[in-house]
Amino acid sequence: MIRIDYTNVMAETIGERDGILREELLSFRHFVIETHARIQKEKERKFYFTKLPYQDTQDIKEFAKEISERFDYFVLIGIGGSSLGAQMLFESLKSINHNIYDKPKFFIMDNVDPDKFSSILEIIDIEKTCFNVVSKSGSTVETIANFAIILDILKKRLGDSWNEHLVFTTDPEKGFLKKFGEENSIKILQVPPKVGGRFSVLSPVGIFPAAVLGIDIDQLLEGAKKMDLVCSIEEHVEHNPAYLIAITHYIANMRRGKTISVMMPYSEKLSSFVDWYRQLWAESLGKDGLGQTPVKALGTVDQHSQIQLYRDGIRDKIITFIQVEKRNIDFKISEDIPEDIHYLSGHSLHEILNKELLGTKAALIKSKVPNITISMDRISPYNIGMLIYLYEMATGFSGYLYKINPFDQPAVEEGKNFTYALMGREGYSQKLEEFEELYKEKYKIEIQ
C-alpha cells in the first residue's frame, strides 16, 4: 500500500508565494485528458515501459535459479540505467548484510575506477562467479572496458569454459555484445528495443539480477501492474498519482522557482531508490534549459547536514519524503536509562525515526518549504514495483508538460562521442578535432 500526501505543497498550507493554488492544479484537467489519450496511443513506442509489468517471467526465473545454485558470486557489469535499477532492487529488498551471510554475493562494476575494480576482484572467486554484462547498445565505454579486462581474466583462469561464466543483457538485434555473444555461445537476455536504459529496471536489466538474488519478481511486477491501473484514471488530476506528482513539480518549478527536487527517504534501504530516481528525473527532463536538479538526502542523517539550507537558504526546493510505516525489526529503549535522557525510555528506534520526520516536516511547513510525503506500509517487492512505475509514468508525463522528449539524452551522447574520439575509435576523427578546439588548458595552478 502506498499513500501520497501533498497537503504541504498547497497554498492553503504554506501560502501562495511557495504553495500551489488548487485552482492551478485543476486548470490542468484538459491537458491531462489530452495527454493521457496521447500516452495510450504511444504505449507501443515511447511509453513501451508500460508493457513490462505484463511480461512472462517463467524463463527468467528458471535461468536465474540455475545461476544462483551454480555460482557463489554474481557481478553485474554495467553503468547508469544498466546498473542503478538492479542496485536499487538489491539494496531495498535484500538484507543490508546479504553479502556477509548469503549467496550469491552481489557486486556491481560500474565505474572505470581501478580501486573499485580491484576491490571486487579481491573478494570474488573467479571460478565461482557469474558476470552479467548489461548494455543495451553493447558499446558503453565503461561497461565494455570492464568487460574486456574480465574477459581476459576468465580466459586465462578458466580455459575453454570461460563463456559459461558470462550472461549478456543487450539489444536483441544489434551491437557488439549481441554479435560477440552469438559467436561464443553466451546466454543473451533481451532488452526491449523500445525501452531506454533508465526506464528498463522492470525488464531483464533489473529483474534478472533480482531473481538471481531471490527477490520475488512476480510481486514486483504485480505492484507495477497495480500502479498502471491506478494511473489509467484521467478524469481528475488529483486521482492520478503520477500526473499529480508531475504537475505539482512542474508548477513548483516553472511558477514558484523551485529548481531543485530533493528526495529524502527515512529508510537506509531506500537510499539507492533515490540514486535511481536522480538519473530518471535528470536525464529525462534536463533539456532545452529546463528541468529540475534532483538532489539526494537521507533521513535522519541529512537533518544534521542539509535541513539548515532547506529551511533558511535559497527558496528553490521542493522536497519529497518517503516514509515506511512498519518494520520487520525494531529496538525499544529500556526504562532503565539515566534520568537526563529518560524522555527516550519506552520509545523504539522506528518510532523515533518517524517522529523525526514529523518534526522536520513541521519545521519546513513553518518555513513555507513545499513538501510531499509518500508513505508505504512496508518495504516489499509489491510496493517497490508500485513506486518504480509511479515515477516512470510521472517522468514520462512531465516531458509533455515541459514540451520536451523525456526519452532521449542528446547531451549525454555528445560526451560519449568525445570519449570515443579520445580513445581512437574509428569514425570519430572529426570529433577529436572539435575536442582539441574546445579544450584548451590556459590557466592552471600546480602545487607540489
Coordinates of C-alpha atoms in Angstrom, one line a residue:
M1 CA 0.0 0.0 0.0
I2 CA 1.2 3.5 -0.9
R3 CA -0.2 6.8 0.1
I4 CA 0.7 10.3 -1.2
D5 CA 0.1 13.4 1.0
Y6 CA 0.5 16.6 -1.0
T7 CA -1.1 18.9 1.7
N8 CA 2.2 20.7 2.2
V9 CA 2.7 21.8 -1.3
M10 CA -0.7 23.6 -1.4
A11 CA -1.1 27.4 -0.9
E12 CA -3.6 26.9 1.9
T13 CA -0.9 25.3 4.0
I14 CA 2.3 27.3 3.1
G15 CA 1.0 30.4 1.3
E16 CA 0.6 31.5 -2.3
R17 CA 4.3 32.6 -2.7
D18 CA 5.6 29.0 -2.4
G19 CA 2.4 26.9 -2.5
I20 CA 0.1 25.8 -5.3
L21 CA -3.4 27.0 -5.6
R22 CA -6.0 24.2 -6.0
E23 CA -7.4 26.2 -8.9
E24 CA -4.0 25.9 -10.6
L25 CA -3.9 22.2 -10.1
L26 CA -7.4 21.8 -11.6
S27 CA -6.6 24.0 -14.5
F28 CA -4.6 21.2 -16.0
R29 CA -7.7 19.0 -16.4
H30 CA -8.0 19.4 -20.1
F31 CA -4.2 19.0 -20.6
V32 CA -4.4 15.7 -18.6
I33 CA -7.2 14.3 -20.7
E34 CA -5.4 15.1 -24.0
T35 CA -2.0 13.9 -22.8
H36 CA -3.5 10.7 -21.3
A37 CA -5.0 9.9 -24.7
R38 CA -1.7 10.6 -26.3
I39 CA 0.2 8.3 -23.9
Q40 CA -2.3 5.5 -24.6
K41 CA -1.5 5.8 -28.3
E42 CA 2.2 5.7 -27.6
K43 CA 2.4 2.6 -25.4
E44 CA 3.8 0.7 -28.4
R45 CA 6.6 3.2 -28.9
K46 CA 7.8 5.8 -26.4
F47 CA 5.8 4.5 -23.4
Y48 CA 6.7 0.9 -24.1
F49 CA 7.9 0.6 -20.5
T50 CA 4.2 0.4 -19.5
K51 CA 4.1 -3.1 -21.1
L52 CA 6.9 -4.5 -18.9
P53 CA 4.7 -5.3 -15.9
Y54 CA 2.8 -7.8 -18.1
Q55 CA 5.7 -9.9 -19.3
D56 CA 6.0 -13.6 -18.8
T57 CA 8.8 -14.2 -16.2
Q58 CA 9.0 -18.0 -16.3
D59 CA 12.1 -18.4 -18.4
I60 CA 13.9 -15.7 -16.5
K61 CA 13.1 -17.3 -13.1
E62 CA 14.2 -20.7 -14.3
F63 CA 17.5 -19.4 -15.6
A64 CA 18.1 -17.2 -12.6
K65 CA 17.6 -20.3 -10.3
E66 CA 20.2 -22.1 -12.3
I67 CA 22.7 -19.3 -11.9
S68 CA 22.0 -18.8 -8.2
E69 CA 22.5 -22.5 -7.5
R70 CA 25.7 -22.8 -9.6
F71 CA 27.6 -19.6 -8.5
D72 CA 28.6 -18.1 -5.2
Y73 CA 29.2 -14.6 -6.7
F74 CA 27.1 -12.6 -9.1
V75 CA 28.7 -9.5 -10.6
L76 CA 26.8 -7.0 -12.8
I77 CA 29.0 -5.1 -15.3
G78 CA 27.0 -2.0 -16.4
I79 CA 26.5 1.7 -15.6
G80 CA 23.7 4.2 -15.3
G81 CA 20.4 2.7 -16.3
S82 CA 22.1 -0.7 -16.7
S83 CA 23.0 -0.9 -13.0
L84 CA 21.1 1.6 -10.9
G85 CA 17.9 -0.3 -11.1
A86 CA 19.4 -3.6 -10.1
Q87 CA 21.3 -1.9 -7.3
M88 CA 18.1 -0.3 -6.0
L89 CA 16.2 -3.6 -6.0
F90 CA 19.1 -5.3 -4.2
E91 CA 19.6 -2.7 -1.5
S92 CA 15.9 -2.1 -0.9
L93 CA 14.7 -5.7 -0.9
K94 CA 17.6 -7.8 0.4
S95 CA 19.2 -7.7 3.8
I96 CA 21.9 -5.0 4.4
N97 CA 24.1 -7.9 5.4
H98 CA 23.3 -10.1 2.4
N99 CA 26.9 -10.1 1.1
I100 CA 28.2 -11.2 4.6
Y101 CA 25.8 -14.1 5.2
D102 CA 24.1 -15.1 2.0
K103 CA 24.8 -16.3 -1.6
P104 CA 25.3 -15.4 -4.3
K105 CA 27.1 -12.4 -3.1
F106 CA 26.3 -9.4 -5.4
F107 CA 28.7 -6.7 -6.7
I108 CA 28.4 -4.1 -9.4
M109 CA 31.3 -3.0 -11.7
D110 CA 30.0 0.3 -13.0
N111 CA 32.7 3.0 -12.9
V112 CA 36.1 2.5 -14.5
D113 CA 37.8 3.2 -11.3
P114 CA 40.8 0.9 -10.8
D115 CA 40.4 1.0 -7.0
K116 CA 36.8 -0.2 -7.1
F117 CA 37.5 -2.8 -9.8
S118 CA 40.4 -4.3 -7.8
S119 CA 38.4 -4.3 -4.6
I120 CA 35.8 -6.6 -6.2
L121 CA 38.4 -8.9 -7.7
E122 CA 40.0 -9.3 -4.3
I123 CA 36.7 -10.5 -2.8
I124 CA 35.3 -12.8 -5.5
D125 CA 36.5 -16.3 -6.6
I126 CA 36.6 -16.1 -10.5
E127 CA 35.8 -19.8 -10.7
K128 CA 32.6 -19.4 -8.7
T129 CA 31.5 -16.1 -10.3
C130 CA 28.9 -15.3 -13.0
F131 CA 29.3 -11.9 -14.7
N132 CA 26.2 -10.3 -16.1
V133 CA 27.3 -7.7 -18.7
V134 CA 24.5 -5.2 -19.3
S135 CA 24.4 -2.6 -22.1
K136 CA 21.6 -2.1 -24.4
S137 CA 23.8 -0.5 -27.1
G138 CA 26.5 -3.0 -26.5
S139 CA 29.1 -0.2 -26.8
T140 CA 29.0 1.7 -23.5
V141 CA 32.7 2.6 -22.9
E142 CA 32.8 1.9 -19.2
T143 CA 31.0 -1.4 -19.5
I144 CA 33.0 -2.7 -22.4
A145 CA 36.3 -1.6 -20.8
N146 CA 35.5 -3.5 -17.6
F147 CA 34.2 -6.5 -19.6
A148 CA 37.4 -6.6 -21.7
I149 CA 39.5 -7.0 -18.5
I150 CA 37.2 -9.6 -17.1
L151 CA 37.2 -11.5 -20.4
D152 CA 41.0 -11.7 -20.4
I153 CA 41.0 -12.9 -16.8
L154 CA 38.3 -15.6 -17.5
K155 CA 40.2 -16.9 -20.5
K156 CA 43.4 -17.2 -18.6
R157 CA 41.9 -18.8 -15.5
L158 CA 39.2 -21.0 -16.9
G159 CA 40.3 -22.0 -20.3
D160 CA 37.6 -23.3 -22.7
S161 CA 34.8 -22.9 -20.1
W162 CA 35.2 -19.1 -19.8
N163 CA 32.0 -18.4 -21.7
E164 CA 29.9 -20.4 -19.2
H165 CA 30.6 -17.6 -16.7
L166 CA 29.0 -14.8 -18.8
V167 CA 25.5 -13.6 -19.4
F168 CA 24.8 -10.7 -21.7
T169 CA 21.8 -8.4 -21.4
T170 CA 21.6 -6.3 -24.5
D171 CA 19.7 -5.3 -27.7
P172 CA 18.2 -8.4 -29.4
E173 CA 19.1 -7.3 -32.9
K174 CA 22.4 -5.3 -33.0
G175 CA 25.5 -4.3 -31.1
F176 CA 28.9 -5.7 -30.1
L177 CA 27.5 -7.8 -27.2
K178 CA 24.8 -9.4 -29.4
K179 CA 27.4 -10.3 -32.1
F180 CA 30.1 -11.5 -29.6
G181 CA 27.6 -13.4 -27.6
E182 CA 26.3 -15.4 -30.5
E183 CA 29.8 -16.1 -31.8
N184 CA 30.8 -17.5 -28.4
S185 CA 27.6 -19.4 -27.2
I186 CA 27.0 -16.9 -24.4
K187 CA 23.5 -16.7 -22.9
I188 CA 21.8 -13.5 -24.1
L189 CA 18.8 -11.8 -22.4
Q190 CA 17.0 -9.2 -24.4
V191 CA 16.4 -5.5 -23.6
P192 CA 13.2 -4.5 -25.4
P193 CA 14.4 -2.2 -28.2
K194 CA 11.8 0.5 -27.4
V195 CA 12.8 0.7 -23.8
G196 CA 15.5 3.2 -22.8
G197 CA 18.1 2.4 -20.2
R198 CA 16.7 4.5 -17.4
F199 CA 13.2 3.0 -17.9
S200 CA 14.5 -0.6 -18.1
V201 CA 14.5 -1.7 -14.5
L202 CA 11.4 -3.9 -14.9
S203 CA 13.0 -5.6 -18.0
P204 CA 15.7 -8.3 -17.8
V205 CA 18.1 -5.5 -17.0
G206 CA 16.7 -5.3 -13.4
I207 CA 14.5 -8.4 -12.9
F208 CA 17.1 -11.0 -13.9
P209 CA 19.6 -9.9 -11.2
A210 CA 16.8 -9.5 -8.8
A211 CA 15.6 -13.1 -9.5
V212 CA 19.2 -14.4 -9.1
L213 CA 19.3 -12.8 -5.7
G214 CA 16.0 -14.4 -4.6
I215 CA 13.7 -11.3 -5.0
D216 CA 10.1 -12.1 -5.9
I217 CA 10.0 -10.5 -9.3
D218 CA 6.3 -11.5 -9.9
Q219 CA 5.3 -9.5 -6.9
L220 CA 7.5 -6.6 -8.1
L221 CA 5.6 -6.7 -11.4
E222 CA 2.2 -7.1 -9.7
G223 CA 2.9 -3.8 -7.9
A224 CA 3.7 -2.1 -11.2
K225 CA 0.5 -3.5 -12.7
K226 CA -1.5 -2.0 -9.8
M227 CA 0.1 1.4 -10.3
D228 CA -0.6 1.1 -14.1
L229 CA -4.2 0.5 -13.3
V230 CA -4.3 3.5 -10.8
C231 CA -2.6 5.7 -13.4
S232 CA -5.2 4.9 -16.0
I233 CA -7.5 7.4 -14.4
E234 CA -7.8 10.6 -16.4
E235 CA -11.0 12.3 -15.2
H236 CA -9.4 14.2 -12.2
V237 CA -5.8 15.4 -11.7
E238 CA -5.9 14.6 -8.1
H239 CA -6.9 11.0 -8.7
N240 CA -3.9 10.0 -10.8
P241 CA -0.8 9.9 -8.6
A242 CA 1.8 10.0 -11.4
Y243 CA 0.2 13.0 -13.1
L244 CA -0.3 14.7 -9.7
I245 CA 3.4 14.4 -8.9
A246 CA 4.4 15.6 -12.3
I247 CA 2.1 18.7 -12.2
T248 CA 2.9 19.7 -8.7
H249 CA 6.7 19.6 -9.5
Y250 CA 6.1 21.4 -12.8
I251 CA 4.1 24.3 -11.2
A252 CA 6.6 24.4 -8.3
N253 CA 9.4 24.7 -10.8
M254 CA 8.0 26.9 -13.6
R255 CA 5.8 29.2 -11.5
R256 CA 7.4 29.2 -8.0
G257 CA 11.1 28.9 -8.9
K258 CA 11.7 25.5 -7.3
T259 CA 14.5 24.4 -9.5
I260 CA 15.7 21.7 -7.1
S261 CA 13.8 18.4 -6.3
V262 CA 15.0 16.8 -3.1
M263 CA 14.1 13.2 -2.4
M264 CA 14.6 12.2 1.3
P265 CA 13.6 8.7 2.4
Y266 CA 13.5 7.9 6.1
S267 CA 15.0 4.4 5.4
E268 CA 18.6 3.4 4.7
K269 CA 17.2 0.6 2.4
L270 CA 15.6 3.2 0.1
S271 CA 18.8 5.2 -0.3
S272 CA 19.5 3.7 -3.7
F273 CA 16.0 4.3 -4.9
V274 CA 17.0 8.0 -4.8
D275 CA 20.0 7.2 -6.9
W276 CA 17.8 5.6 -9.5
Y277 CA 15.3 8.5 -9.3
R278 CA 18.1 11.1 -9.8
Q279 CA 19.1 9.6 -13.2
L280 CA 15.4 9.2 -14.3
W281 CA 14.5 12.8 -13.4
A282 CA 17.7 14.5 -14.5
E283 CA 18.4 12.7 -17.8
S284 CA 14.8 12.7 -18.9
L285 CA 13.8 16.3 -18.1
G286 CA 17.0 18.3 -18.1
K287 CA 16.8 19.7 -21.7
D288 CA 16.5 23.0 -23.5
G289 CA 17.3 25.0 -20.4
L290 CA 14.5 23.3 -18.5
G291 CA 14.1 20.7 -15.7
Q292 CA 14.8 20.4 -12.0
T293 CA 18.1 19.3 -10.4
P294 CA 17.3 16.1 -8.3
V295 CA 19.2 16.0 -5.0
K296 CA 19.6 13.1 -2.7
A297 CA 19.1 13.3 1.1
L298 CA 18.6 10.7 3.8
G299 CA 16.6 10.9 7.0
T300 CA 17.6 11.4 9.7
V301 CA 21.3 11.7 8.7
D302 CA 20.7 14.8 6.5
Q303 CA 18.7 16.6 9.1
H304 CA 22.1 17.3 10.5
S305 CA 23.7 18.4 7.2
Q306 CA 21.0 19.8 4.8
I307 CA 17.9 21.0 6.6
Q308 CA 19.6 24.3 7.6
L309 CA 19.9 25.0 3.9
Y310 CA 16.5 23.8 3.0
R311 CA 14.8 25.9 5.7
D312 CA 16.9 29.0 5.7
G313 CA 18.8 29.1 2.3
I314 CA 17.6 30.0 -1.1
R315 CA 13.9 29.1 -1.5
D316 CA 14.4 27.0 -4.6
K317 CA 13.4 23.5 -3.4
I318 CA 10.5 21.1 -3.3
I319 CA 11.1 18.0 -1.1
T320 CA 9.7 14.5 -1.3
F321 CA 9.8 12.4 1.8
I322 CA 9.4 8.6 1.7
Q323 CA 8.2 7.1 4.9
V324 CA 8.0 3.4 5.9
E325 CA 5.2 2.7 8.4
K326 CA 6.1 -0.8 9.5
R327 CA 9.4 -2.6 10.0
N328 CA 10.3 -6.2 10.3
I329 CA 12.6 -5.5 13.2
D330 CA 12.8 -2.7 15.8
F331 CA 14.6 -1.9 19.0
K332 CA 12.9 -0.4 22.1
I333 CA 14.8 1.8 24.5
S334 CA 14.8 0.5 28.1
E335 CA 13.2 2.2 31.1
D336 CA 16.4 1.7 33.0
I337 CA 18.4 4.6 31.5
P338 CA 20.0 7.7 33.0
E339 CA 17.5 10.4 34.2
D340 CA 18.9 13.0 31.9
I341 CA 17.8 11.0 28.8
H342 CA 14.7 9.4 30.4
Y343 CA 12.5 11.1 27.8
L344 CA 13.7 8.4 25.4
S345 CA 12.6 5.5 27.5
G346 CA 9.9 3.3 26.1
H347 CA 10.3 4.6 22.6
S348 CA 11.6 2.5 19.7
L349 CA 14.1 3.4 17.0
H350 CA 11.4 3.2 14.3
E351 CA 9.1 5.4 16.4
I352 CA 11.9 8.0 16.8
L353 CA 12.6 7.9 13.1
N354 CA 9.0 8.7 12.3
K355 CA 8.8 11.4 14.9
E356 CA 12.0 12.9 13.5
L357 CA 10.2 13.0 10.1
L358 CA 7.1 14.7 11.6
G359 CA 9.3 17.3 13.3
T360 CA 11.2 18.0 10.1
K361 CA 8.0 18.4 8.2
A362 CA 6.6 20.8 10.8
A363 CA 9.8 22.9 10.6
L364 CA 9.6 23.0 6.8
I365 CA 5.9 24.0 6.9
K366 CA 6.8 26.8 9.3
S367 CA 9.5 28.0 6.8
K368 CA 6.9 27.5 3.9
V369 CA 9.0 24.9 2.1
P370 CA 6.8 22.8 -0.2
N371 CA 7.0 19.1 0.6
I372 CA 5.2 15.9 -0.3
T373 CA 5.2 12.6 1.7
I374 CA 4.9 9.2 0.1
S375 CA 4.1 6.6 2.7
M376 CA 4.3 2.8 2.2
D377 CA 3.1 0.3 4.8
R378 CA 6.3 -1.7 4.4
I379 CA 9.2 -2.3 2.1
S380 CA 8.2 -5.1 -0.2
P381 CA 8.6 -6.1 -3.8
Y382 CA 5.0 -5.2 -4.5
N383 CA 5.4 -1.7 -3.0
I384 CA 8.7 -1.1 -4.7
G385 CA 7.1 -2.1 -8.0
M386 CA 4.4 0.5 -7.5
L387 CA 6.9 3.1 -6.6
I388 CA 9.1 2.4 -9.7
Y389 CA 6.1 2.6 -12.1
L390 CA 4.8 5.7 -10.3
Y391 CA 8.0 7.7 -11.0
E392 CA 8.5 6.3 -14.5
M393 CA 5.0 7.5 -15.5
A394 CA 5.4 10.8 -13.7
T395 CA 8.6 11.4 -15.6
G396 CA 7.1 10.5 -19.0
F397 CA 4.1 12.7 -18.4
S398 CA 6.4 15.6 -17.2
G399 CA 8.1 15.5 -20.6
Y400 CA 4.8 16.7 -22.2
L401 CA 4.4 19.4 -19.6
Y402 CA 7.8 20.8 -20.5
K403 CA 7.2 20.1 -24.2
I404 CA 10.4 18.1 -24.5
N405 CA 11.2 14.5 -25.3
P406 CA 11.7 12.6 -22.0
F407 CA 13.1 9.5 -23.7
D408 CA 16.3 10.8 -25.3
Q409 CA 19.6 12.2 -23.8
P410 CA 21.4 14.2 -26.5
A411 CA 23.7 16.0 -24.1
V412 CA 24.9 12.6 -22.7
E413 CA 25.6 11.3 -26.3
E414 CA 27.8 14.3 -27.0
G415 CA 30.1 13.4 -24.1
K416 CA 30.2 9.8 -25.2
N417 CA 31.2 10.9 -28.7
F418 CA 34.1 13.0 -27.4
T419 CA 35.2 10.0 -25.3
Y420 CA 35.1 7.7 -28.4
A421 CA 37.3 10.2 -30.2
L422 CA 39.8 10.4 -27.4
M423 CA 40.0 6.6 -27.3
G424 CA 40.7 6.4 -31.0
R425 CA 37.5 4.8 -32.1
E426 CA 37.2 4.6 -35.9
G427 CA 34.9 7.2 -37.4
Y428 CA 35.3 9.9 -34.7
S429 CA 38.3 11.8 -36.0
Q430 CA 36.2 14.9 -36.6
K431 CA 35.1 14.8 -33.0
L432 CA 38.7 14.7 -32.0
E433 CA 39.4 17.9 -33.9
E434 CA 36.4 19.5 -32.3
F435 CA 37.6 18.5 -28.9
E436 CA 41.0 19.9 -29.4
E437 CA 39.4 23.2 -30.5
L438 CA 37.2 23.3 -27.4
Y439 CA 39.5 22.0 -24.7
K440 CA 42.4 24.4 -24.0
E441 CA 44.1 24.5 -20.6
K442 CA 45.3 28.1 -20.4
Y443 CA 45.1 28.9 -16.8
K444 CA 46.5 26.4 -14.3
I445 CA 48.0 26.3 -10.8
E446 CA 50.3 23.4 -10.0
I447 CA 51.2 22.7 -6.3
Q448 CA 53.8 20.2 -5.2

